[in-house]
Short mmCIF file of C-alpha atoms in Angstrom, two decimals:
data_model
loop_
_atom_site.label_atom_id
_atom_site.label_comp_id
_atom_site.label_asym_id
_atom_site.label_seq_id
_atom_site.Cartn_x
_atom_site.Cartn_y
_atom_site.Cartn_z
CA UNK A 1 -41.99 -8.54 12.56
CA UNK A 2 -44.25 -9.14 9.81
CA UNK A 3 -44.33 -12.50 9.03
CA UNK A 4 -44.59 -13.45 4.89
CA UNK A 5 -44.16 -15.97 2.58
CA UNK A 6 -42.21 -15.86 -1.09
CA UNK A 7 -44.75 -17.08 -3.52
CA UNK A 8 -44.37 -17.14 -7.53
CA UNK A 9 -47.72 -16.79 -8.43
CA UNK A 10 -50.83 -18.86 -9.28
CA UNK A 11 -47.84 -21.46 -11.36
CA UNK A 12 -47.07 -21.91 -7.44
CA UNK A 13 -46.77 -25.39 -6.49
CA UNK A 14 -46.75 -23.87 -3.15
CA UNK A 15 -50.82 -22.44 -2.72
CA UNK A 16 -52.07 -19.78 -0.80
CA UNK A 17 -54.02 -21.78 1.71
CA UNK A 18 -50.45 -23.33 2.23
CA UNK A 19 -48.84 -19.85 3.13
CA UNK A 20 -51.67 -19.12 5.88
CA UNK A 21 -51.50 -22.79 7.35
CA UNK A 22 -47.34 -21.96 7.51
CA UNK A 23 -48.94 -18.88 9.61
CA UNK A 24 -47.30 -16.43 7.57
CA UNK A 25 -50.30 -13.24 7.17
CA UNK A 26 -48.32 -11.37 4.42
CA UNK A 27 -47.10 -12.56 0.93
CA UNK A 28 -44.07 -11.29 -1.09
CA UNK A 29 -44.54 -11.98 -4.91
CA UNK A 30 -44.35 -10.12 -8.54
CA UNK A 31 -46.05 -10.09 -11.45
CA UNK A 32 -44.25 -12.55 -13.12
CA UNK A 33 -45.81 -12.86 -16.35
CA UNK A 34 -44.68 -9.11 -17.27
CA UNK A 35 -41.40 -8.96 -15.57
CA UNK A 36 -39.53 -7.67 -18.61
CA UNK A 37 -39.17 -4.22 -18.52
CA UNK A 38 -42.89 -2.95 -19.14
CA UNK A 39 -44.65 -1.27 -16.72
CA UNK A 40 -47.30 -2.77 -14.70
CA UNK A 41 -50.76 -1.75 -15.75
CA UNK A 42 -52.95 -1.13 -12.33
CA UNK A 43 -55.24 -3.23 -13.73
CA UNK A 44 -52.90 -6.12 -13.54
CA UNK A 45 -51.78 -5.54 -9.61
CA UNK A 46 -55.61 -4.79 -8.76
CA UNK A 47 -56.13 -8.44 -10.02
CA UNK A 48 -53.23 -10.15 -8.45
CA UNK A 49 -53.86 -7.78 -5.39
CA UNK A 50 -57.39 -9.25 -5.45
CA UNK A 51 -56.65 -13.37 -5.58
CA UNK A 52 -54.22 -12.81 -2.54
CA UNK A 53 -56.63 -10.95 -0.67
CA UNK A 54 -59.67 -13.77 -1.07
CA UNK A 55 -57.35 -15.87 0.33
CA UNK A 56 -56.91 -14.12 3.52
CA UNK A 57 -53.60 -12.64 3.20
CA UNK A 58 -52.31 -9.60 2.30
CA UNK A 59 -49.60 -8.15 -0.66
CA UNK A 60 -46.84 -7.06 1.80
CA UNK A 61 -43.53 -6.70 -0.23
CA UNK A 62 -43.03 -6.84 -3.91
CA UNK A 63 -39.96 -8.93 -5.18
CA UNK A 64 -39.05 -7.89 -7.42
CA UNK A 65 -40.00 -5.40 -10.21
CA UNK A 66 -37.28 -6.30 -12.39
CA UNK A 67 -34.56 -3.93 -13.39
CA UNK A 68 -33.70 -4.72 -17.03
CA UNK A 69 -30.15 -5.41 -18.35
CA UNK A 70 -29.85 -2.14 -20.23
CA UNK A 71 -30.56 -0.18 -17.10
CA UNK A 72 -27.92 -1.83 -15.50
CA UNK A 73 -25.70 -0.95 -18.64
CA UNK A 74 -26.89 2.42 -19.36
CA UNK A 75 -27.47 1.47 -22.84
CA UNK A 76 -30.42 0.48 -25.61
CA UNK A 77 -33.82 1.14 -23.97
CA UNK A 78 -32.74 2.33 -20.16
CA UNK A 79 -34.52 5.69 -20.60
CA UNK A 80 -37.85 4.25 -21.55
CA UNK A 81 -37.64 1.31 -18.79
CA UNK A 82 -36.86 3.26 -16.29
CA UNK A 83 -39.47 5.43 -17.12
CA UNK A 84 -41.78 2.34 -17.17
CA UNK A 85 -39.94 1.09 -13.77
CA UNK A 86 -41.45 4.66 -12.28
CA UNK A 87 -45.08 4.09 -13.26
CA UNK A 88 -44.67 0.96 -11.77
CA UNK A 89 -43.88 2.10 -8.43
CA UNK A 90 -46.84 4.67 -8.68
CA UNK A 91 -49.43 2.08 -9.88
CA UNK A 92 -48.28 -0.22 -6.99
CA UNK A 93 -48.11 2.54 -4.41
CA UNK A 94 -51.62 3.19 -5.64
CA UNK A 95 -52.60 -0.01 -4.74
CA UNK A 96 -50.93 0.78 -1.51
CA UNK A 97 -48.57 -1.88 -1.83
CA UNK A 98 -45.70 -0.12 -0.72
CA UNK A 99 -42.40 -1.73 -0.21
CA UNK A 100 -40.12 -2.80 -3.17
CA UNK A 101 -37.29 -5.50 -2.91
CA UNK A 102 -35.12 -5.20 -5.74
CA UNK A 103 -31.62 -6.51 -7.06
CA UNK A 104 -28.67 -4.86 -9.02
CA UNK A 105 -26.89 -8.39 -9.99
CA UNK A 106 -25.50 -8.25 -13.37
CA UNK A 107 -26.86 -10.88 -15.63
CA UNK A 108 -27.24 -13.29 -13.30
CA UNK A 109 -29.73 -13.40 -9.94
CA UNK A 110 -28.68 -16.09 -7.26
CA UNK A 111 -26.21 -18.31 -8.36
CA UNK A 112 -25.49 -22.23 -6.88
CA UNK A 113 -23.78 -24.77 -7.96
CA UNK A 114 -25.53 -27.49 -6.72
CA UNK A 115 -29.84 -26.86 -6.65
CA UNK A 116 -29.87 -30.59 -4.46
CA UNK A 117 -26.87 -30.78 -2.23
CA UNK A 118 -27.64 -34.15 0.01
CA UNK A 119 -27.43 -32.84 3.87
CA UNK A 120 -26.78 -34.64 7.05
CA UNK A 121 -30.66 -35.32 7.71
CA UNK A 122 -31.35 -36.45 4.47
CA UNK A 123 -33.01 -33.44 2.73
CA UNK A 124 -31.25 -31.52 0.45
CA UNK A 125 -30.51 -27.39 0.34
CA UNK A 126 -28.54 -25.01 -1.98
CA UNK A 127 -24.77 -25.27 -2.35
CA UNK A 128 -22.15 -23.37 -4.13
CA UNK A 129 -19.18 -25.17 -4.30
CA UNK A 130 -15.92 -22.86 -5.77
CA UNK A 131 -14.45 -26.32 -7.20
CA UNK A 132 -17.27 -26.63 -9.61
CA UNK A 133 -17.54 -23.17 -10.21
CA UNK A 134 -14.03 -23.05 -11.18
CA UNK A 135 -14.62 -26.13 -13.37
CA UNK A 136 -17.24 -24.44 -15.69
CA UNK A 137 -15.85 -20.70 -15.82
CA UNK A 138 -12.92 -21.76 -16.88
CA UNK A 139 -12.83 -25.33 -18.49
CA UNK A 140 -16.07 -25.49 -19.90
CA UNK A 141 -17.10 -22.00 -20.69
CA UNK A 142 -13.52 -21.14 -21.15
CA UNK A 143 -14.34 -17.48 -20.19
CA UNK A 144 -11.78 -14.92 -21.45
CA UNK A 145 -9.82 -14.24 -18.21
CA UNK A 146 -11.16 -16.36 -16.12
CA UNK A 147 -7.98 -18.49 -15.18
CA UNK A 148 -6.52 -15.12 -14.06
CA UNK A 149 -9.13 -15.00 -11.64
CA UNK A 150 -9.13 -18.48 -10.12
CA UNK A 151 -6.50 -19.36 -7.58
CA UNK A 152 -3.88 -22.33 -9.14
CA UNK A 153 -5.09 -25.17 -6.57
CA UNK A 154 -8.68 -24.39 -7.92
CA UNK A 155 -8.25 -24.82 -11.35
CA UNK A 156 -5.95 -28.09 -10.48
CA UNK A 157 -8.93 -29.08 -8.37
CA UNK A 158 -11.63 -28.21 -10.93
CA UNK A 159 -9.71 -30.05 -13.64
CA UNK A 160 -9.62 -33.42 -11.58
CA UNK A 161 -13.26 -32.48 -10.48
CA UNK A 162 -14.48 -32.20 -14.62
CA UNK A 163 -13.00 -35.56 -15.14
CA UNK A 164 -14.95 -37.21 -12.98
CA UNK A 165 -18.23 -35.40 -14.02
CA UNK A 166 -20.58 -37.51 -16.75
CA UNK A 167 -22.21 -35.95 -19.53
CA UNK A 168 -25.14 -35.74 -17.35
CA UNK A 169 -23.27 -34.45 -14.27
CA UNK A 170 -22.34 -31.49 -16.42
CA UNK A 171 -25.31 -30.94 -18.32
CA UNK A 172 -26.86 -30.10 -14.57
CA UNK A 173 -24.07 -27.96 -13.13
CA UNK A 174 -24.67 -25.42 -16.85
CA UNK A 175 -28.14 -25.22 -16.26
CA UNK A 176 -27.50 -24.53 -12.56
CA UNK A 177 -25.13 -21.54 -12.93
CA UNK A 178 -27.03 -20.23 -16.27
CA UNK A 179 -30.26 -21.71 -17.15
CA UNK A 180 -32.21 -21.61 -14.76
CA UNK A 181 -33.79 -19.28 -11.97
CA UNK A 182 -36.83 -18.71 -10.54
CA UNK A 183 -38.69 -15.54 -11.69
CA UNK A 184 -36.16 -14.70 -14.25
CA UNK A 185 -37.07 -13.45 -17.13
CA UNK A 186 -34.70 -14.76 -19.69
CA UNK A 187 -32.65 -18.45 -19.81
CA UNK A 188 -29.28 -18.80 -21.68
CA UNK A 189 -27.49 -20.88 -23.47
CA UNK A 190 -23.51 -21.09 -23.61
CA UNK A 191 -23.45 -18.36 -26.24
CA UNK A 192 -25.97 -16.65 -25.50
CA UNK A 193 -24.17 -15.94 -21.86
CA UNK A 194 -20.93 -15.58 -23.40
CA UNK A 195 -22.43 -12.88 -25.45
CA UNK A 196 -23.80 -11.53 -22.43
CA UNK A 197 -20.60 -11.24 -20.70
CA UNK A 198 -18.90 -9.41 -23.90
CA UNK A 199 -21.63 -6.64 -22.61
CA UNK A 200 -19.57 -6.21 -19.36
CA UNK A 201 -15.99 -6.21 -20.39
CA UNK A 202 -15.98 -2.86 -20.65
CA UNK A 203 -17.48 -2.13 -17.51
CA UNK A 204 -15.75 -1.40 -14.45
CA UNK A 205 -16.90 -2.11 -10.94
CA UNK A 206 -16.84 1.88 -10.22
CA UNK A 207 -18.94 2.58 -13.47
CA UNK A 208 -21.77 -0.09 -12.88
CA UNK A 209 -21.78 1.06 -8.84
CA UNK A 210 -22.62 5.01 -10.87
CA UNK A 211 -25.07 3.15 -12.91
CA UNK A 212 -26.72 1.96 -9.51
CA UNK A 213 -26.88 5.44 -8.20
CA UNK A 214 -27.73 7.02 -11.06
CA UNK A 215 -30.59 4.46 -11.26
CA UNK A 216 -31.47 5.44 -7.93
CA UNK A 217 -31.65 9.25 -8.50
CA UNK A 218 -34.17 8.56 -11.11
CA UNK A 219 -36.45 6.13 -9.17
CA UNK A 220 -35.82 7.01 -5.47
CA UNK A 221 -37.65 10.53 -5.87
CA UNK A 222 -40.58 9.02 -7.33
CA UNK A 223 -40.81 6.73 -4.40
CA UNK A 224 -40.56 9.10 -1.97
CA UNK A 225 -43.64 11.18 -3.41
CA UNK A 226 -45.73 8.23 -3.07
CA UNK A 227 -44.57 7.34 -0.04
CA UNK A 228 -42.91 3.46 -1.09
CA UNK A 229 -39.52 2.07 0.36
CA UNK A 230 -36.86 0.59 -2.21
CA UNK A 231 -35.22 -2.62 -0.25
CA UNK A 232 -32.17 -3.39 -2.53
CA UNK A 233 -31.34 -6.63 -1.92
CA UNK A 234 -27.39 -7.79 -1.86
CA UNK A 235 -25.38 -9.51 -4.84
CA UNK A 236 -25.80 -13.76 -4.14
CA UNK A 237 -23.40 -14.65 -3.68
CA UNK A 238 -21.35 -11.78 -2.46
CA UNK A 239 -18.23 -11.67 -4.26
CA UNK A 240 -17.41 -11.38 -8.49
CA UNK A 241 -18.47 -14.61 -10.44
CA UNK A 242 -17.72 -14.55 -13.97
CA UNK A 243 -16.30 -11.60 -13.89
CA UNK A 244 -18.97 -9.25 -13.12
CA UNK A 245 -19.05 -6.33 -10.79
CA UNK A 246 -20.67 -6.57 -7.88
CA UNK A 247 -21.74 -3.17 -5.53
CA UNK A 248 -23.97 -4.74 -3.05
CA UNK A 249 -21.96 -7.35 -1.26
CA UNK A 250 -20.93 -6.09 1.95
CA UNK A 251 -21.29 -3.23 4.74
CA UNK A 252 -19.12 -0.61 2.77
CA UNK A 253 -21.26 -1.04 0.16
CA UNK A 254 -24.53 -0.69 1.74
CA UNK A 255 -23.23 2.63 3.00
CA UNK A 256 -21.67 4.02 -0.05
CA UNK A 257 -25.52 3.33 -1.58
CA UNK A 258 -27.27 5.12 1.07
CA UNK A 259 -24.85 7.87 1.53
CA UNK A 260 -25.37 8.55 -2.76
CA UNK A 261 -28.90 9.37 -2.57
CA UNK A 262 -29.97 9.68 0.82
CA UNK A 263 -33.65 9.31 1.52
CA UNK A 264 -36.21 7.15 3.82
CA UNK A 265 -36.84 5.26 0.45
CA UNK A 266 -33.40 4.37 0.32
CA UNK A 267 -33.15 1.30 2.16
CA UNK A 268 -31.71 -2.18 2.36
CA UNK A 269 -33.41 -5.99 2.07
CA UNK A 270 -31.48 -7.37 4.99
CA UNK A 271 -30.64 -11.07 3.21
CA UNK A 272 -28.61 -12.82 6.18
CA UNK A 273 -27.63 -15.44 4.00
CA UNK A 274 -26.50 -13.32 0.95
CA UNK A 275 -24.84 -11.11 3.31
CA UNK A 276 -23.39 -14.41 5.35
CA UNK A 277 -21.52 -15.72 2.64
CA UNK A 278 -19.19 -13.28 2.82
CA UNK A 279 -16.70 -13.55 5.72
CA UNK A 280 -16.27 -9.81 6.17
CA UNK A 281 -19.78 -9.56 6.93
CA UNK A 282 -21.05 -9.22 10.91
CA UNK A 283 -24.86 -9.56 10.17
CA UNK A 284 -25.74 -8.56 13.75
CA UNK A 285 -23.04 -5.71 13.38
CA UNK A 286 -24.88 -5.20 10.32
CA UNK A 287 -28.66 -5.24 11.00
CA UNK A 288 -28.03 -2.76 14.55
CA UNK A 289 -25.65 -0.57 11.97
CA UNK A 290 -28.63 0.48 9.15
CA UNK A 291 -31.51 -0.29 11.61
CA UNK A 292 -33.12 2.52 10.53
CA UNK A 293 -32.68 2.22 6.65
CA UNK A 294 -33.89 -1.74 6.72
CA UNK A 295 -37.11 -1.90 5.18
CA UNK A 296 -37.44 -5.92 4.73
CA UNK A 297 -35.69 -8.71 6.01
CA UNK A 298 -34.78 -12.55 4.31
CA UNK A 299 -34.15 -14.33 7.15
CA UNK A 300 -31.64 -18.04 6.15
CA UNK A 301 -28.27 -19.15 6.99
CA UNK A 302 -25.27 -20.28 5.55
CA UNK A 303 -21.80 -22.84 6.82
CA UNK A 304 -18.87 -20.99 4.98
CA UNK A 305 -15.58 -23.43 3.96
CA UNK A 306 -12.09 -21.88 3.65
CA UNK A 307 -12.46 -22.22 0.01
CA UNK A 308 -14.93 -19.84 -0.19
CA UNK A 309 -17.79 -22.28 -0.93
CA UNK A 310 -20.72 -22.40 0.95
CA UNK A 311 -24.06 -24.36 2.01
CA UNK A 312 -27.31 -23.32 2.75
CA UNK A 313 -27.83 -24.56 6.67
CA UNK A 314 -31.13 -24.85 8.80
CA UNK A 315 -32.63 -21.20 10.03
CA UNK A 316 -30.91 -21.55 13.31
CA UNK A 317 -27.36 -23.22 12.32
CA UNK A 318 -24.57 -21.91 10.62
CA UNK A 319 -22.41 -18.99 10.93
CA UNK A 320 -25.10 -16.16 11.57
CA UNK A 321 -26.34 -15.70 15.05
CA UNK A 322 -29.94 -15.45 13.93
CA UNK A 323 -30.73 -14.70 17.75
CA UNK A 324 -28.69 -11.84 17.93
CA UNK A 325 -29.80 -10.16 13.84
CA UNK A 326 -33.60 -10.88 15.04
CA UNK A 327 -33.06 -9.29 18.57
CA UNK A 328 -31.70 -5.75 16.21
CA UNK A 329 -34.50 -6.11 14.36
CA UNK A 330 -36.69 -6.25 17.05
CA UNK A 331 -35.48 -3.29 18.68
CA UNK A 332 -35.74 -0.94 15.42
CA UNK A 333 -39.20 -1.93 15.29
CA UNK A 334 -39.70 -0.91 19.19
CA UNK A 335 -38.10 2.43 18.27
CA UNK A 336 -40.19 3.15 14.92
CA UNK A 337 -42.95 2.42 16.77
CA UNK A 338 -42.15 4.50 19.89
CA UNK A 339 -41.90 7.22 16.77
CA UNK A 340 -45.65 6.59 15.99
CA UNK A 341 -44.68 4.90 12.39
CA UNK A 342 -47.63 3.07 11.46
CA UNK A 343 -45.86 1.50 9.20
CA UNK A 344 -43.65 0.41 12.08
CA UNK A 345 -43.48 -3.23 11.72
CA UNK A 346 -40.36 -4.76 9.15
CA UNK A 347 -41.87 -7.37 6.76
CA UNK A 348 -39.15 -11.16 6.81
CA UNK A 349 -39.89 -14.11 5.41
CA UNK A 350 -38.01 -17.16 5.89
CA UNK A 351 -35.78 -17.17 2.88
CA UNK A 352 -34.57 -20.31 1.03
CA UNK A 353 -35.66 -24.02 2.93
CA UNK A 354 -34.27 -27.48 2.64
CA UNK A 355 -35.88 -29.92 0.94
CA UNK A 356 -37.22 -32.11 3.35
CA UNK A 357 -40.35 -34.73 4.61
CA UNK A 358 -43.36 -35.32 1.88
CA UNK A 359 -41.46 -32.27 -0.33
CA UNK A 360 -38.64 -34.64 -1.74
CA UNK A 361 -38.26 -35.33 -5.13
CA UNK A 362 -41.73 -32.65 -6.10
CA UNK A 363 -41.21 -30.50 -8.61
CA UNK A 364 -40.59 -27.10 -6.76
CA UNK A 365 -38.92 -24.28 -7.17
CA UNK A 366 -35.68 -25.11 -5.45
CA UNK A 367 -35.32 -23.36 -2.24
CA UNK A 368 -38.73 -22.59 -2.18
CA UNK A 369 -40.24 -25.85 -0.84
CA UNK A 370 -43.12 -25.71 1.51
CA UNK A 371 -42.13 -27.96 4.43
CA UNK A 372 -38.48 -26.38 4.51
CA UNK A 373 -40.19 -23.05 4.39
CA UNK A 374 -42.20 -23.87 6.82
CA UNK A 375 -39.70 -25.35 9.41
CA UNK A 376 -37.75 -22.28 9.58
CA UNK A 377 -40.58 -19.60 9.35
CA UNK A 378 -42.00 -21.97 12.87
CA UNK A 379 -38.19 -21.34 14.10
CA UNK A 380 -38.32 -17.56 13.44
CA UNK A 381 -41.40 -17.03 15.21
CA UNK A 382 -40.01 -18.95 18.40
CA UNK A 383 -36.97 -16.52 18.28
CA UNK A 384 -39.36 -13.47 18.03
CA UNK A 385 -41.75 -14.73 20.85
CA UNK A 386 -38.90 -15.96 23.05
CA UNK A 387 -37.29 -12.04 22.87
CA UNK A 388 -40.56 -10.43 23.20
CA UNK A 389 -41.79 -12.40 26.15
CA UNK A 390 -37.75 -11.84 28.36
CA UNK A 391 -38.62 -8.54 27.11
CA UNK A 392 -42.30 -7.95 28.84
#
């Protein structure tokens, strides 16, 4: 597989010369600075195309051009952004960059609880605890419905778990769930995100999973024609929070989207750990199922509890069998390449790290430390040349 790195641009604190010494060759980024809806002047990827390419890597996978709220609505500007969202695909296939991960989460992108969750080792990783959750959709943002949706012994947990929190405690757990995000382009407030949510009340989980398709009838042709792959990546975490709809959070799902407009620019971002935190997910099941239709990969693992809240664990723990997903993946590429794909290989990068060694307490993007990073990309590539070498 293709071996890249997430980086956020030249605000980085994680540098290029830092992605090649993690021997990654291929580097997944966006143009951040005009990640609002506009399309992306060719001037603008030639540039950013340019600084990756002095230092020795290549643009492999863009993540993400962003697909503006009113496109996921069907309201306000949708027919002029996506409009703009097609002349970005042609400017960047034009570049020849030509594989697009992309998300369809309402309002939010990932969502955790808990950005510095202390682990066993002493580093920290990303946690979503349901307790918490509970505490703040219901208690403190006192979201209409939301006790309906919250088992009893949650809410009677979350209220003894609010108690205990200090001002400061609290202040943190907001800006987790709302404020914050890496490469988003907008940060709320309380009422700005209740207002937000208003947007959605009227929306059923059917209609937004039509406003994904019909999104995809627009765009997917235009991909096709210039030959680029559309990798929709799966809602994180994979089940309704604050009462939004989700559409891409399990196997049914990723079927249903590829059956609506079928096409080889169709395809899926393979997230093991998005997909992993839901139990009815088998992600080896999963990655030999839509083989074929798997156009990038974000390889990371999650522990599950039987509350439903769950812990970002080391590459090769928790409840994936990375072996087993990486063996699948593997295998596809044997068979596009038996095909005489050129563009046979599948681009991964190590998704998400723990905060660990000379990277605690530095300002970084949380779950996109270097060392962390690093530590599972060097356990990825052991898996890879561990299968290819039995396999020789």
């Amino acid at each position: 597989m293709k071996q890249t790195w997430r980086w956020f641009g030249p605000d980085d604190s994680v540098l290029l010369s830092h992605v090649r010494q993690a021997g990654a060759t291929g580097v997944v980024t966006a143009l951040h600075h005009l990640n609002d809806g506009r399309a992306w002047p060719e001037d603008e990827i030639a540039k950013r195309k340019a600084e990756i390419e002095a230092a020795g890597l290549v643009w492999s996978v863009v993540e993400s051009v962003i697909v503006h709220e009113d496109v996921k609505t069907r309201s306000g500007r949708h027919r002029e952004l996506i409009d703009n969202y097609k002349t970005s695909i042609r400017n960047l296939a034009r570049a020849g960059i030509k594989t697009i991960c992309y998300n369809f989460m309402a309002i939010t992108d990932w969502t955790r609880t808990d950005l510095d969750y202390r682990m066993w080792h002493g580093g920290t990783a990303l946690r979503f605890d349901i307790v918490d959750f509970c505490a703040y959709d219901v208690l403190v943002l006192k979201r209409a419905g939301a006790e309906a949706e919250h088992p009893p012994e949650h809410i009677e947990a979350a209220k003894v778990r609010l108690a205990a929190m200090s001002v400061s405690d609290l202040a943190r757990l907001e800006a987790n769930l709302i404020g914050w995000v890496p490469a988003r382009e907008f940060i709320f407030d309380r009422e700005s995100f209740r207002r937000a949510l208003d947007v959605y009340r009227e929306i059923a989980v059917e209609d937004f999973r039509q406003n994904l398709f019909a999104f995809l009838r627009e765009i997917v042709p235009v991909a096709q024609e210039e030959g680029v792959r559309m990798a929709i990546h799966p809602d994180d975490p994979p089940f309704p929070i604050f009462g939004l709809p989700r559409v891409v959070k399990d196997a049914d799902d990723a079927a249903a989207l590829l059956a609506a407009v079928p096409s080889p620019s169709n395809g899926l971002t393979l997230c093991t750990g998005s997909y992993g935190a839901n139990p009815r997910n088998d992600l080896p099941a999963m990655a030999r199922r839509f083989a074929s239709d798997i156009h990038f990969a974000h390889l990371r693992n999650v522990t599950k509890e039987a509350d439903g809240s769950f812990h970002e664990a080391e590459h090769l723990e928790g409840d994936t069998d990375m072996v087993a997903v990486v063996d699948a993946l593997l295998a596809e590429e044997r068979r596009r390449k038996a095909e005489g794909r050129a563009d046979w290989e599948i681009p991964m990068r190590p998704d998400h790290g723990h905060a660990i060694v000379d990277d605690i307490g530095k300002q970084v993007n949380p779950g996109y430390s270097c060392i962390g990073r690093l530590k599972g990309l060097a356990e990825l590539r052991g898996i890879m040349r561990t299968l290819e070498t039995l396999r020789a």
